[in-house]
Coordinates of C-alpha atoms in Angstrom, one line a residue:
M1 CA -39.8 8.4 21.6
K2 CA -40.2 11.6 19.6
T3 CA -43.2 11.6 17.2
L4 CA -43.7 13.4 13.8
S5 CA -46.7 13.2 11.5
T6 CA -47.1 13.5 7.8
E7 CA -49.0 11.7 4.9
V8 CA -46.1 10.2 3.0
V9 CA -42.6 8.9 4.1
I10 CA -40.0 8.4 1.4
V11 CA -37.2 6.1 2.2
G12 CA -34.1 7.3 0.2
S13 CA -33.2 10.4 -1.7
G14 CA -31.5 8.8 -4.8
S15 CA -33.2 9.0 -8.2
A16 CA -36.3 7.2 -7.2
G17 CA -36.6 9.1 -3.9
I18 CA -35.9 12.5 -5.3
S19 CA -38.4 12.0 -8.1
A20 CA -41.1 10.8 -5.6
G21 CA -40.5 13.9 -3.6
F22 CA -40.8 16.2 -6.4
E23 CA -44.1 14.8 -7.5
L24 CA -45.5 15.1 -3.9
Y25 CA -43.9 18.5 -3.8
Q26 CA -45.9 19.5 -7.0
Q27 CA -49.1 17.9 -5.7
K28 CA -48.8 19.9 -2.4
T29 CA -49.0 16.4 -0.5
P30 CA -47.0 16.5 2.8
F31 CA -44.0 14.1 3.1
V32 CA -41.0 13.5 5.1
L33 CA -37.9 12.3 3.2
L34 CA -35.3 10.1 4.8
E35 CA -31.7 9.8 3.8
R36 CA -29.3 7.5 5.5
G37 CA -26.2 9.5 4.3
D38 CA -25.1 12.9 5.3
K39 CA -26.1 14.4 2.0
V40 CA -29.1 13.6 -0.5
G41 CA -28.4 11.4 -3.5
G42 CA -27.6 7.9 -4.4
A43 CA -26.3 6.0 -7.3
G44 CA -28.3 8.1 -9.7
K45 CA -26.6 11.3 -8.4
F46 CA -23.1 10.2 -7.8
G47 CA -22.5 7.9 -10.8
A48 CA -25.2 8.1 -13.4
H49 CA -24.6 10.0 -16.4
G50 CA -27.9 9.8 -18.1
V51 CA -31.4 8.0 -18.5
F52 CA -33.1 5.7 -21.0
A53 CA -36.4 7.1 -22.6
I54 CA -38.5 6.6 -25.7
D55 CA -40.8 9.0 -27.3
S56 CA -39.3 12.1 -25.8
K57 CA -39.8 15.6 -27.4
Q58 CA -36.2 15.7 -28.2
Q59 CA -36.5 12.3 -29.9
R60 CA -39.5 13.2 -32.0
A61 CA -37.6 16.4 -33.1
Q62 CA -34.8 14.4 -34.4
G63 CA -37.2 11.9 -36.2
V64 CA -36.2 9.0 -34.0
T65 CA -38.7 6.1 -35.0
Y66 CA -37.7 3.6 -32.3
G67 CA -40.7 3.7 -30.0
Y68 CA -42.9 1.6 -27.5
Q69 CA -43.3 -1.4 -29.7
E70 CA -39.7 -1.9 -30.4
A71 CA -38.6 -1.2 -26.8
F72 CA -41.4 -3.4 -25.2
Q73 CA -40.6 -6.2 -27.4
G74 CA -36.8 -5.7 -27.2
F75 CA -36.9 -5.9 -23.3
T76 CA -39.2 -8.8 -23.3
D77 CA -37.2 -10.7 -25.6
Y78 CA -34.0 -9.9 -23.9
N79 CA -35.3 -11.3 -20.5
H80 CA -36.8 -14.4 -22.3
Y81 CA -40.2 -13.4 -21.2
F82 CA -39.2 -13.4 -17.4
V83 CA -40.6 -9.8 -17.1
N84 CA -43.4 -7.9 -15.3
G85 CA -45.0 -6.8 -18.7
E86 CA -47.4 -4.3 -17.1
L87 CA -44.8 -2.5 -15.1
L88 CA -42.4 -2.5 -18.2
S89 CA -45.3 -1.0 -20.2
R90 CA -46.0 1.7 -17.7
F91 CA -42.4 2.7 -17.3
L92 CA -41.8 2.8 -21.1
K93 CA -44.8 5.0 -21.8
A94 CA -43.9 7.5 -19.1
S95 CA -40.2 7.6 -20.0
G96 CA -40.5 10.3 -22.6
K97 CA -42.5 12.6 -20.3
N98 CA -39.9 12.0 -17.6
I99 CA -37.4 13.9 -19.8
D100 CA -39.5 17.1 -19.4
R101 CA -39.8 16.4 -15.6
L102 CA -36.0 16.2 -15.3
A103 CA -35.8 19.6 -16.8
E104 CA -38.3 20.9 -14.3
M105 CA -36.3 19.3 -11.4
G106 CA -33.3 21.3 -12.7
L107 CA -31.6 18.0 -14.0
P108 CA -31.9 18.6 -17.8
V109 CA -30.8 15.9 -20.3
T110 CA -30.1 15.9 -24.1
V111 CA -30.7 12.9 -26.3
E112 CA -27.5 11.6 -27.8
Q113 CA -25.7 8.6 -29.0
S114 CA -24.6 6.0 -26.4
E115 CA -21.4 6.6 -24.3
Q116 CA -20.2 3.1 -25.2
R117 CA -18.5 2.3 -28.4
A118 CA -20.3 -1.1 -28.7
H119 CA -23.6 0.8 -28.9
L120 CA -22.8 3.7 -31.3
N121 CA -25.3 2.3 -33.9
D122 CA -28.0 1.7 -31.4
P123 CA -31.3 3.4 -31.5
L124 CA -31.2 7.0 -30.1
V125 CA -32.6 6.4 -26.7
Y126 CA -30.0 7.6 -24.3
H127 CA -30.5 11.0 -22.7
K128 CA -27.3 12.4 -21.1
F129 CA -27.2 14.9 -18.2
N130 CA -26.1 18.3 -19.9
N131 CA -23.5 18.9 -17.2
F132 CA -22.6 16.3 -14.5
K133 CA -21.4 18.8 -11.8
E134 CA -24.4 20.9 -12.3
K135 CA -26.6 17.9 -12.1
M136 CA -25.2 17.3 -8.5
T137 CA -25.4 20.8 -7.5
N138 CA -29.0 21.2 -8.5
W139 CA -30.0 17.9 -6.9
D140 CA -28.7 19.5 -3.6
Q141 CA -30.9 22.3 -4.1
L142 CA -34.1 20.3 -4.2
P143 CA -34.5 19.6 -0.5
A144 CA -34.6 23.2 0.3
K145 CA -37.5 23.6 -2.2
F146 CA -39.2 20.7 -0.4
E147 CA -38.6 22.1 3.0
A148 CA -39.8 25.6 2.0
A149 CA -43.1 24.0 1.0
G150 CA -43.5 22.6 4.6
N151 CA -42.1 19.2 4.2
R152 CA -39.2 17.7 6.1
V153 CA -35.9 16.2 4.8
L154 CA -34.0 14.2 7.6
L155 CA -30.4 13.4 6.8
E156 CA -28.4 10.6 8.6
T157 CA -31.7 8.8 9.3
A158 CA -32.9 5.4 8.4
A159 CA -36.2 3.5 8.5
V160 CA -35.9 0.7 10.8
D161 CA -39.5 -0.8 11.4
L162 CA -43.0 -0.2 10.4
D163 CA -46.3 0.0 12.7
Y164 CA -48.6 -1.8 10.5
D165 CA -52.0 -3.2 11.4
Q166 CA -54.4 -3.7 8.4
G167 CA -52.7 -0.6 7.0
L168 CA -49.6 1.7 7.7
K169 CA -49.8 3.5 11.0
A170 CA -46.1 4.9 11.3
V171 CA -42.7 4.5 10.0
I172 CA -39.9 4.0 12.9
V173 CA -36.8 5.8 12.1
E174 CA -33.4 6.0 13.7
D175 CA -30.7 8.7 13.4
A176 CA -26.9 8.4 13.4
Q177 CA -26.9 8.8 17.3
G178 CA -29.3 5.9 17.7
N179 CA -32.1 8.0 18.6
R180 CA -35.5 6.8 17.3
T181 CA -38.5 8.7 16.1
R182 CA -42.1 7.6 15.2
I183 CA -43.3 9.2 12.0
N184 CA -47.1 8.8 11.9
A185 CA -48.0 8.4 8.0
Q186 CA -50.4 6.8 5.7
K187 CA -48.2 5.8 3.0
V188 CA -44.4 4.9 2.6
I189 CA -42.3 4.7 -0.5
F190 CA -39.3 2.5 -0.3
A191 CA -36.7 4.1 -2.6
D192 CA -33.4 3.0 -0.8
G193 CA -31.6 1.4 -3.7
G194 CA -31.3 -2.5 -3.3
Y195 CA -29.1 -4.3 -1.0
C196 CA -25.3 -4.0 -2.3
G197 CA -24.3 -2.6 1.0
D198 CA -25.5 -5.8 3.1
A199 CA -22.6 -8.1 3.0
Q200 CA -24.7 -11.1 4.3
M201 CA -27.5 -10.6 1.6
M202 CA -24.7 -10.4 -1.1
A203 CA -22.9 -13.4 0.1
E204 CA -26.1 -15.4 0.3
K205 CA -26.9 -14.6 -3.3
Y206 CA -23.5 -14.4 -5.1
A207 CA -20.7 -17.0 -4.6
D208 CA -18.3 -14.5 -5.8
A209 CA -19.4 -11.5 -3.8
A210 CA -16.0 -11.4 -2.0
E211 CA -14.4 -10.3 -5.3
F212 CA -16.8 -7.5 -6.2
L213 CA -15.6 -4.0 -6.5
N214 CA -18.5 -2.2 -5.2
L215 CA -18.8 1.3 -6.9
G216 CA -22.3 1.7 -5.8
E217 CA -24.2 3.0 -2.7
R218 CA -23.0 0.9 0.1
K219 CA -25.5 2.5 2.4
A220 CA -28.2 0.5 0.5
D221 CA -28.7 -2.3 2.8
G222 CA -32.0 -3.7 1.7
T223 CA -34.0 -2.0 4.3
G224 CA -37.1 -1.6 2.0
I225 CA -36.9 -5.2 0.8
K226 CA -36.7 -6.5 4.3
L227 CA -39.5 -4.5 5.6
A228 CA -41.8 -5.3 2.8
Q229 CA -40.9 -9.0 3.1
K230 CA -41.5 -8.7 6.8
L231 CA -45.2 -7.9 6.0
G232 CA -45.5 -10.8 3.5
A233 CA -44.2 -9.4 0.3
D234 CA -42.9 -11.8 -2.2
T235 CA -39.2 -11.7 -2.9
T236 CA -38.9 -14.8 -5.2
H237 CA -36.6 -13.9 -8.1
N238 CA -33.3 -14.8 -9.4
P239 CA -30.5 -12.5 -8.0
V240 CA -29.7 -9.7 -10.5
L241 CA -26.4 -8.0 -10.2
F242 CA -25.9 -4.3 -11.4
A243 CA -22.7 -5.3 -12.9
H244 CA -20.9 -2.5 -14.7
G245 CA -17.4 -2.6 -15.9
C246 CA -14.3 -3.8 -14.0
A247 CA -11.4 -2.3 -12.3
P248 CA -8.5 -3.1 -9.9
S249 CA -9.7 -1.3 -6.8
R250 CA -11.6 1.7 -5.6
Q251 CA -8.3 3.6 -5.8
I252 CA -7.6 2.6 -9.4
N253 CA -11.2 2.7 -10.9
P254 CA -12.8 4.4 -13.9
M255 CA -14.3 7.1 -12.0
R256 CA -10.8 8.5 -11.0
R257 CA -9.2 8.8 -14.4
D258 CA -5.8 9.2 -12.9
S259 CA -3.8 6.1 -13.5
S260 CA -2.3 4.5 -16.6
V261 CA -3.1 1.2 -14.8
E262 CA -6.7 1.9 -15.1
T263 CA -6.2 2.9 -18.7
L264 CA -5.0 -0.4 -19.7
T265 CA -7.7 -2.2 -17.9
N266 CA -10.0 -0.4 -20.3
L267 CA -8.5 -1.9 -23.3
P268 CA -8.9 -5.2 -25.1
L269 CA -5.5 -6.7 -24.1
L270 CA -5.0 -10.4 -23.0
W271 CA -7.3 -11.5 -20.1
L272 CA -6.9 -14.8 -18.2
D273 CA -9.2 -16.2 -15.6
Q274 CA -8.3 -17.7 -12.3
T275 CA -7.5 -21.0 -14.0
A276 CA -5.0 -19.2 -16.3
N277 CA -7.4 -19.6 -19.2
R278 CA -8.7 -17.0 -21.7
F279 CA -12.4 -16.7 -21.2
V280 CA -13.9 -14.0 -23.6
N281 CA -13.2 -11.9 -26.6
E282 CA -11.6 -8.8 -24.8
D283 CA -13.3 -6.3 -26.8
V284 CA -16.4 -7.0 -24.7
V285 CA -14.7 -4.2 -22.7
Y286 CA -16.7 -1.8 -25.0
D287 CA -20.0 -2.9 -23.4
F288 CA -19.9 -2.0 -19.7
A289 CA -22.7 -4.4 -18.7
M290 CA -21.5 -7.4 -20.8
W291 CA -17.8 -6.7 -19.6
A292 CA -18.7 -7.0 -16.0
N293 CA -21.0 -10.0 -16.7
A294 CA -18.1 -11.8 -18.3
A295 CA -16.1 -11.2 -15.0
H296 CA -18.8 -12.3 -12.9
N297 CA -19.1 -15.6 -15.0
V298 CA -15.5 -16.4 -13.9
Q299 CA -16.0 -15.9 -10.2
G300 CA -15.6 -12.2 -10.2
K301 CA -11.9 -11.9 -10.8
Y302 CA -9.5 -12.1 -13.7
Y303 CA -6.0 -10.8 -14.9
V304 CA -4.9 -8.5 -17.6
L305 CA -1.6 -9.7 -18.7
L306 CA 1.2 -7.7 -20.5
D307 CA 5.0 -7.6 -20.6
Q308 CA 7.6 -5.0 -20.4
A309 CA 7.8 -4.4 -24.1
T310 CA 4.1 -3.6 -24.2
L311 CA 4.4 -1.2 -21.1
D312 CA 7.2 0.5 -22.9
H313 CA 5.3 0.9 -26.1
F314 CA 2.4 2.6 -24.2
K315 CA 5.0 5.0 -22.5
T316 CA 6.4 6.5 -25.7
R317 CA 3.7 6.0 -28.4
E318 CA 0.1 6.6 -29.4
V319 CA -1.9 3.4 -29.6
P320 CA -4.8 3.0 -31.9
M321 CA -7.2 1.7 -29.3
E322 CA -10.1 3.5 -27.6
D323 CA -10.4 3.7 -23.9
T324 CA -13.7 2.2 -23.2
F325 CA -14.5 5.0 -20.6
E326 CA -13.6 7.8 -22.8
R327 CA -16.9 8.7 -24.1
Q328 CA -18.5 8.7 -20.6
F329 CA -16.4 11.5 -19.5
C330 CA -17.1 13.7 -22.5
E331 CA -19.6 16.5 -22.1
V332 CA -22.5 16.6 -24.5
G333 CA -21.3 17.2 -28.1
E334 CA -17.6 16.6 -27.2
T335 CA -15.6 14.5 -29.6
P336 CA -13.9 11.6 -27.9
R337 CA -10.4 10.4 -28.5
T338 CA -10.0 7.1 -30.2
T339 CA -6.3 6.5 -29.3
V340 CA -4.3 6.0 -26.1
G341 CA -1.0 7.4 -25.2
P342 CA 1.7 8.3 -25.0
L343 CA 1.6 7.6 -21.2
P344 CA 4.9 8.9 -20.0
G345 CA 4.1 8.1 -16.3
I346 CA 3.0 4.5 -17.0
Q347 CA 6.1 2.9 -15.2
E348 CA 5.5 4.9 -12.1
D349 CA 1.8 4.1 -12.1
F350 CA 2.5 0.4 -12.3
D351 CA 5.3 0.5 -9.6
Q352 CA 2.9 2.1 -7.4
A353 CA 0.2 -0.5 -8.1
I354 CA 2.7 -3.3 -7.4
A355 CA 3.5 -2.0 -4.0
S356 CA -0.4 -1.7 -3.3
G357 CA -1.1 -5.2 -4.7
E358 CA -3.2 -4.2 -7.5
V359 CA -0.5 -5.4 -10.0
V360 CA 1.7 -8.4 -9.7
K361 CA 5.1 -8.5 -11.4
A362 CA 7.4 -11.3 -12.2
D363 CA 10.6 -11.8 -14.1
T364 CA 9.5 -15.1 -15.6
I365 CA 6.3 -17.0 -16.5
A366 CA 6.9 -19.6 -13.8
E367 CA 7.3 -16.8 -11.0
L368 CA 4.1 -15.3 -12.3
A369 CA 2.2 -18.4 -12.1
T370 CA 3.4 -18.9 -8.6
A371 CA 2.6 -15.4 -7.5
L372 CA -1.0 -15.6 -9.0
K373 CA -1.5 -19.4 -7.8
L374 CA -2.1 -20.2 -11.5
P375 CA -1.3 -23.7 -13.0
L376 CA 1.8 -23.1 -15.1
A377 CA 1.1 -25.5 -17.8
A378 CA -2.2 -23.8 -18.4
L379 CA -0.6 -20.4 -18.3
Q380 CA 2.0 -21.3 -20.8
R381 CA -0.6 -22.8 -23.0
S382 CA -2.7 -19.6 -23.0
L383 CA 0.2 -17.4 -23.7
K384 CA 1.4 -19.6 -26.6
V385 CA -2.0 -19.7 -28.2
Y386 CA -2.5 -15.9 -27.8
N387 CA 0.7 -15.0 -29.0
Q388 CA 0.1 -17.1 -32.2
A389 CA -3.2 -15.3 -32.7
V390 CA -1.3 -12.0 -32.5
T391 CA 1.3 -13.1 -34.9
T392 CA -1.1 -14.6 -37.5
Q393 CA -3.7 -11.9 -36.9
Q394 CA -6.4 -14.6 -36.4
D395 CA -8.1 -15.4 -33.0
E396 CA -9.7 -18.8 -33.9
V397 CA -11.4 -19.3 -30.7
F398 CA -12.8 -15.9 -29.4
L399 CA -12.8 -14.1 -32.7
K400 CA -11.2 -10.9 -31.5
P401 CA -10.8 -8.5 -34.5
S402 CA -7.3 -8.3 -36.0
D403 CA -6.8 -4.7 -35.3
E404 CA -7.1 -5.4 -31.6
L405 CA -4.5 -8.2 -31.8
Q406 CA -1.6 -5.8 -31.3
F407 CA 0.6 -7.1 -28.3
T408 CA 2.2 -10.3 -27.6
V409 CA 3.1 -11.4 -24.1
Q410 CA 6.5 -12.9 -24.2
T411 CA 9.3 -10.6 -22.9
G412 CA 9.9 -10.4 -19.1
P413 CA 9.4 -8.8 -16.8
Y414 CA 5.6 -9.8 -16.9
Y415 CA 2.7 -7.9 -15.3
A416 CA -0.7 -9.0 -14.2
I417 CA -3.3 -6.4 -13.4
V418 CA -5.7 -7.8 -10.9
E419 CA -9.3 -7.0 -12.1
H420 CA -12.5 -7.3 -10.3
C421 CA -16.1 -7.4 -11.4
A422 CA -17.5 -4.0 -10.6
I423 CA -21.0 -3.3 -9.5
L424 CA -23.3 -0.3 -9.0
G425 CA -25.8 -2.1 -7.0
T426 CA -28.5 -4.9 -7.2
L427 CA -31.6 -5.1 -9.4
D428 CA -33.8 -7.6 -7.7
G429 CA -35.9 -7.4 -4.5
V430 CA -39.7 -7.3 -4.3
N431 CA -42.4 -8.4 -6.7
V432 CA -44.7 -5.4 -7.5
N433 CA -47.7 -4.6 -9.6
R434 CA -47.8 -1.8 -12.3
N435 CA -48.5 0.7 -9.4
C436 CA -45.4 -0.3 -7.6
E437 CA -47.3 -1.8 -4.8
P438 CA -45.5 -4.8 -3.3
L439 CA -47.4 -8.1 -3.8
R440 CA -47.9 -11.3 -1.6
A441 CA -47.2 -14.6 -3.2
D442 CA -50.9 -14.8 -4.1
G443 CA -50.7 -11.6 -6.1
S444 CA -52.6 -9.4 -3.6
P445 CA -51.0 -6.0 -2.9
I446 CA -49.9 -4.9 0.5
K447 CA -51.8 -1.8 1.4
D448 CA -50.0 1.6 1.9
L449 CA -46.7 0.4 0.7
Y450 CA -44.7 1.3 -2.5
V451 CA -41.3 -0.2 -3.6
V452 CA -39.4 1.4 -6.4
G453 CA -36.0 1.6 -8.2
N454 CA -33.5 -1.0 -7.5
N455 CA -35.7 -2.4 -4.8
V456 CA -37.9 -4.1 -7.5
N457 CA -38.2 -7.2 -9.5
G458 CA -39.6 -7.4 -13.1
L459 CA -37.5 -5.5 -15.4
Y460 CA -34.5 -7.9 -15.6
S461 CA -34.4 -11.7 -15.7
D462 CA -30.7 -12.5 -14.9
G463 CA -28.5 -9.6 -15.6
Y464 CA -28.4 -5.7 -16.5
P465 CA -29.1 -5.4 -20.1
S466 CA -27.3 -3.2 -22.8
Y467 CA -29.8 -0.4 -22.8
E468 CA -27.9 2.4 -21.5
G469 CA -29.4 4.4 -18.7
I470 CA -32.3 2.0 -18.1
A471 CA -31.9 1.6 -14.3
N472 CA -31.6 5.2 -13.8
G473 CA -34.6 6.1 -16.1
F474 CA -36.7 3.4 -14.3
A475 CA -35.8 4.8 -11.0
F476 CA -36.9 8.3 -11.8
V477 CA -40.1 7.0 -13.5
S478 CA -40.9 4.4 -10.7
G479 CA -40.6 7.0 -7.9
W480 CA -42.9 9.3 -9.9
I481 CA -45.5 6.4 -10.4
A482 CA -45.5 5.5 -6.6
A483 CA -46.0 9.3 -5.7
Q484 CA -48.9 9.5 -8.3
E485 CA -50.5 6.4 -6.8
A486 CA -50.1 7.6 -3.2
V487 CA -51.8 10.9 -4.0
K488 CA -54.7 9.1 -5.6
A489 CA -55.0 6.6 -2.8
L490 CA -54.9 9.5 -0.2
A491 CA -57.6 11.5 -2.1
Q492 CA -59.7 8.2 -2.2
Q493 CA -59.3 7.8 1.5
K494 CA -60.5 11.2 2.2
V495 CA -63.6 10.7 0.0
E496 CA -64.4 7.6 1.9
A497 CA -64.0 9.1 5.0

């Protein structure tokens, strides 16, 4: 077996891992960065548009008063006090300075209002990457800086085991060809992004896992969680899904922006669950996390129902509804559209989706019920009640605003868009202390290991909160914390030696 030597091994090159690497690079601490994929980056690179922070220089310049007290209490209340208070505190207090670090890394952000319509009046805490494409390009340039300073970046290489005896001796890694290497090291930082890529772990934790649309990093297979657990780390916690929006498939999803079918899934039309019942005020669509949670609450799948008259209306007219993803794809300072349409290609888009199974079409309600395996009586009742709400402009059950009650469903043919709960990953894993060291059940830390980002318990009780950019912000900051603590520990070991 080939052997390498370094001081720190970082597992994963997403937000947490690249942040840890940047700190070690600045501190001139030798490290090896492992990346399972063929290029650096994780969900924070390929999907995230910004980060959460408080007390940044930009916020202070704009007179933002929402600070530590409000954020700490807000998170604690949201989680019903099922929260790691010390870790939350350390994250929040470092989050503002992290904005300066991002600029140093070549990943500059600008504080601006939330990308989500549901949060336009929220405190000004969201910092959006100035240019999404440039962010990805600059991320790719960081490994060259690391290697120029004498460090190593190993692509298509994953950690598979640890040599551990009262302390870390080595990390055992394997490349894409199955060749193993022993990396002698004193510290390891697990920043590999949770376990959404491990089908068995997902099925064990989520009864509706088969319905999820995984838009996250499927290479995240829980390696860091499993290896820490193998050494006695406590992983007791409620499963926390990084649920984020909904979509019919990976081919018709919000990141592609090329299908009228996707556009209509992003609007507050009529939604029915797998029992043919309406289950939520559909304008939850304007809050990504809550939208996905609503779908997760009905076994991960639901249907958007419309008829031919509605489809034809969108084809030729401008509709006063906002696409929930419109703001996410605006560059900093760009004004979003608050209407949809006309969509001249909508019929062709729907026909294509019918052929692929992402949309179901039927001439009658009875045929639709049969095709979707829904109880006909329940379907008929739901349509009757909803159509009445549109007619009277009053939703007596779910209280949808009258200006969103625009389209009845009563003229065949009928269409049902098959929607799935979309996920960006998972948000539970290992219990850690304020220094991101994994803890045993008795609260004692496991020496020489650090667990960060989406591998960590403690920020979320049961779901992703509506604090935009919080997961990505925490990933950057926790990677920074772990690297700082590793440097301190290495210096102390040298003093003791």
